[in-house]
Amino acid sequence: MDKPSHHILVCASFRAQGTPQGICHKKGALSLIPYIESELSDRDMTDVVVSATGCLNVCEKGPVVVVYPENWWYGEVDSEEKIDEILDALEEGEVCEDYLIS
């Protein structure tokens, strides 16, 4: 596999104790991963990978999604519509300002 052009990280709220306890998990962040993967496939964005992470420590903004290598942190990403907006912007090489954590 070639190095991906982008890596999308979805906070899964995992803590050192191994139990997800944060806001992202409670607000269904993990259920967004299959949708993101499906959308990436539908958009032929095969050079983008998605991973769940441990707690990203911005619980007040959860669910949180991060796009690397750009280091774009998005907050309150709690719907397929918001994922669509973020992926639309990513396809254009742009940041989605509406959910950007500043």
PDB file of C-alpha atoms in Angstrom:
ATOM      1  CA  MET A   1       0.000   0.000   0.000  1.00  0.00           C
ATOM      2  CA  ASP A   2       1.236   3.449  -0.854  1.00  0.00           C
ATOM      3  CA  LYS A   3       1.378   6.133   1.772  1.00  0.00           C
ATOM      4  CA  PRO A   4      -2.105   7.725   2.040  1.00  0.00           C
ATOM      5  CA  SER A   5      -2.596  11.320   0.989  1.00  0.00           C
ATOM      6  CA  HIS A   6      -4.799  11.946   4.029  1.00  0.00           C
ATOM      7  CA  HIS A   7      -5.502  10.241   7.321  1.00  0.00           C
ATOM      8  CA  ILE A   8      -8.859  10.888   8.979  1.00  0.00           C
ATOM      9  CA  LEU A   9      -8.849  10.283  12.725  1.00  0.00           C
ATOM     10  CA  VAL A  10     -12.135   9.823  14.561  1.00  0.00           C
ATOM     11  CA  CYS A  11     -12.024  10.212  18.339  1.00  0.00           C
ATOM     12  CA  ALA A  12     -13.366   7.060  19.979  1.00  0.00           C
ATOM     13  CA  SER A  13     -12.793   8.295  23.548  1.00  0.00           C
ATOM     14  CA  PHE A  14     -10.637   5.342  24.563  1.00  0.00           C
ATOM     15  CA  ARG A  15      -8.740   6.030  27.770  1.00  0.00           C
ATOM     16  CA  ALA A  16      -5.702   4.374  29.325  1.00  0.00           C
ATOM     17  CA  GLN A  17      -8.028   2.070  31.264  1.00  0.00           C
ATOM     18  CA  GLY A  18      -9.377   0.830  27.913  1.00  0.00           C
ATOM     19  CA  THR A  19     -12.973   1.916  28.411  1.00  0.00           C
ATOM     20  CA  PRO A  20     -14.424   4.644  26.178  1.00  0.00           C
ATOM     21  CA  GLN A  21     -15.750   7.315  28.524  1.00  0.00           C
ATOM     22  CA  GLY A  22     -15.710  10.630  26.704  1.00  0.00           C
ATOM     23  CA  ILE A  23     -18.279  12.615  24.802  1.00  0.00           C
ATOM     24  CA  CYS A  24     -17.249  11.432  21.334  1.00  0.00           C
ATOM     25  CA  HIS A  25     -18.068   7.806  22.128  1.00  0.00           C
ATOM     26  CA  LYS A  26     -21.324   8.744  23.873  1.00  0.00           C
ATOM     27  CA  LYS A  27     -22.381  10.831  20.842  1.00  0.00           C
ATOM     28  CA  GLY A  28     -21.829   7.950  18.412  1.00  0.00           C
ATOM     29  CA  ALA A  29     -18.512   8.858  16.830  1.00  0.00           C
ATOM     30  CA  LEU A  30     -17.683   5.221  16.069  1.00  0.00           C
ATOM     31  CA  SER A  31     -20.869   4.824  14.052  1.00  0.00           C
ATOM     32  CA  LEU A  32     -19.558   7.516  11.677  1.00  0.00           C
ATOM     33  CA  ILE A  33     -16.551   5.427  10.609  1.00  0.00           C
ATOM     34  CA  PRO A  34     -18.440   3.014   8.313  1.00  0.00           C
ATOM     35  CA  TYR A  35     -20.197   5.986   6.712  1.00  0.00           C
ATOM     36  CA  ILE A  36     -16.883   7.798   6.140  1.00  0.00           C
ATOM     37  CA  GLU A  37     -15.356   4.660   4.618  1.00  0.00           C
ATOM     38  CA  SER A  38     -18.379   4.182   2.359  1.00  0.00           C
ATOM     39  CA  GLU A  39     -18.287   7.804   1.228  1.00  0.00           C
ATOM     40  CA  LEU A  40     -14.562   7.634   0.524  1.00  0.00           C
ATOM     41  CA  SER A  41     -15.163   4.566  -1.631  1.00  0.00           C
ATOM     42  CA  ASP A  42     -18.113   6.171  -3.443  1.00  0.00           C
ATOM     43  CA  ARG A  43     -16.004   9.269  -4.138  1.00  0.00           C
ATOM     44  CA  ASP A  44     -13.068   7.135  -5.326  1.00  0.00           C
ATOM     45  CA  MET A  45     -10.890   8.665  -2.599  1.00  0.00           C
ATOM     46  CA  THR A  46      -8.895   5.457  -2.239  1.00  0.00           C
ATOM     47  CA  ASP A  47      -5.793   7.257  -0.996  1.00  0.00           C
ATOM     48  CA  VAL A  48      -7.480   8.314   2.271  1.00  0.00           C
ATOM     49  CA  VAL A  49      -7.507   6.115   5.380  1.00  0.00           C
ATOM     50  CA  VAL A  50      -9.715   6.300   8.472  1.00  0.00           C
ATOM     51  CA  SER A  51      -8.799   5.300  12.021  1.00  0.00           C
ATOM     52  CA  ALA A  52     -10.410   5.446  15.446  1.00  0.00           C
ATOM     53  CA  THR A  53      -8.255   7.043  18.139  1.00  0.00           C
ATOM     54  CA  GLY A  54      -7.988   7.295  21.852  1.00  0.00           C
ATOM     55  CA  CYS A  55      -9.367  10.373  23.553  1.00  0.00           C
ATOM     56  CA  LEU A  56      -8.185  13.568  21.827  1.00  0.00           C
ATOM     57  CA  ASN A  57      -8.877  15.665  24.947  1.00  0.00           C
ATOM     58  CA  VAL A  58     -11.266  18.182  23.427  1.00  0.00           C
ATOM     59  CA  CYS A  59     -14.396  16.557  24.830  1.00  0.00           C
ATOM     60  CA  GLU A  60     -16.327  19.819  24.909  1.00  0.00           C
ATOM     61  CA  LYS A  61     -16.142  19.850  21.085  1.00  0.00           C
ATOM     62  CA  GLY A  62     -17.037  16.193  20.499  1.00  0.00           C
ATOM     63  CA  PRO A  63     -17.399  14.251  18.368  1.00  0.00           C
ATOM     64  CA  VAL A  64     -14.001  15.244  16.986  1.00  0.00           C
ATOM     65  CA  VAL A  65     -12.530  14.370  13.578  1.00  0.00           C
ATOM     66  CA  VAL A  66      -8.967  15.272  12.562  1.00  0.00           C
ATOM     67  CA  VAL A  67      -7.569  15.337   9.021  1.00  0.00           C
ATOM     68  CA  TYR A  68      -3.836  14.848   8.522  1.00  0.00           C
ATOM     69  CA  PRO A  69      -1.406  15.915   7.229  1.00  0.00           C
ATOM     70  CA  GLU A  70      -3.216  19.270   7.217  1.00  0.00           C
ATOM     71  CA  ASN A  71      -3.907  19.087  10.966  1.00  0.00           C
ATOM     72  CA  TRP A  72      -7.519  20.251  10.532  1.00  0.00           C
ATOM     73  CA  TRP A  73      -9.475  19.558  13.728  1.00  0.00           C
ATOM     74  CA  TYR A  74     -13.253  19.476  13.377  1.00  0.00           C
ATOM     75  CA  GLY A  75     -15.689  19.565  16.279  1.00  0.00           C
ATOM     76  CA  GLU A  76     -19.312  18.598  16.835  1.00  0.00           C
ATOM     77  CA  VAL A  77     -19.190  16.254  13.834  1.00  0.00           C
ATOM     78  CA  ASP A  78     -22.318  14.327  14.738  1.00  0.00           C
ATOM     79  CA  SER A  79     -24.082  13.620  11.450  1.00  0.00           C
ATOM     80  CA  GLU A  80     -23.599  12.231   7.974  1.00  0.00           C
ATOM     81  CA  GLU A  81     -24.381  15.679   6.579  1.00  0.00           C
ATOM     82  CA  LYS A  82     -21.434  17.192   8.442  1.00  0.00           C
ATOM     83  CA  ILE A  83     -19.174  14.373   7.243  1.00  0.00           C
ATOM     84  CA  ASP A  84     -20.333  15.100   3.680  1.00  0.00           C
ATOM     85  CA  GLU A  85     -19.403  18.776   4.041  1.00  0.00           C
ATOM     86  CA  ILE A  86     -15.970  17.891   5.407  1.00  0.00           C
ATOM     87  CA  LEU A  87     -15.323  15.371   2.618  1.00  0.00           C
ATOM     88  CA  ASP A  88     -16.583  17.825  -0.019  1.00  0.00           C
ATOM     89  CA  ALA A  89     -14.027  20.357   1.197  1.00  0.00           C
ATOM     90  CA  LEU A  90     -11.278  17.721   1.379  1.00  0.00           C
ATOM     91  CA  GLU A  91     -11.930  16.745  -2.241  1.00  0.00           C
ATOM     92  CA  GLU A  92     -11.399  20.380  -3.180  1.00  0.00           C
ATOM     93  CA  GLY A  93      -8.244  20.600  -1.063  1.00  0.00           C
ATOM     94  CA  GLU A  94      -9.917  23.050   1.278  1.00  0.00           C
ATOM     95  CA  VAL A  95     -10.745  23.240   4.955  1.00  0.00           C
ATOM     96  CA  CYS A  96     -14.400  23.049   6.034  1.00  0.00           C
ATOM     97  CA  GLU A  97     -14.596  26.238   8.073  1.00  0.00           C
ATOM     98  CA  ASP A  98     -18.030  25.491   9.575  1.00  0.00           C
ATOM     99  CA  TYR A  99     -16.764  22.821  12.001  1.00  0.00           C
ATOM    100  CA  LEU A 100     -13.114  23.809  12.366  1.00  0.00           C
ATOM    101  CA  ILE A 101     -11.898  23.965  15.966  1.00  0.00           C
ATOM    102  CA  SER A 102      -9.915  27.167  16.390  1.00  0.00           C
TER     103      SER A 102
END
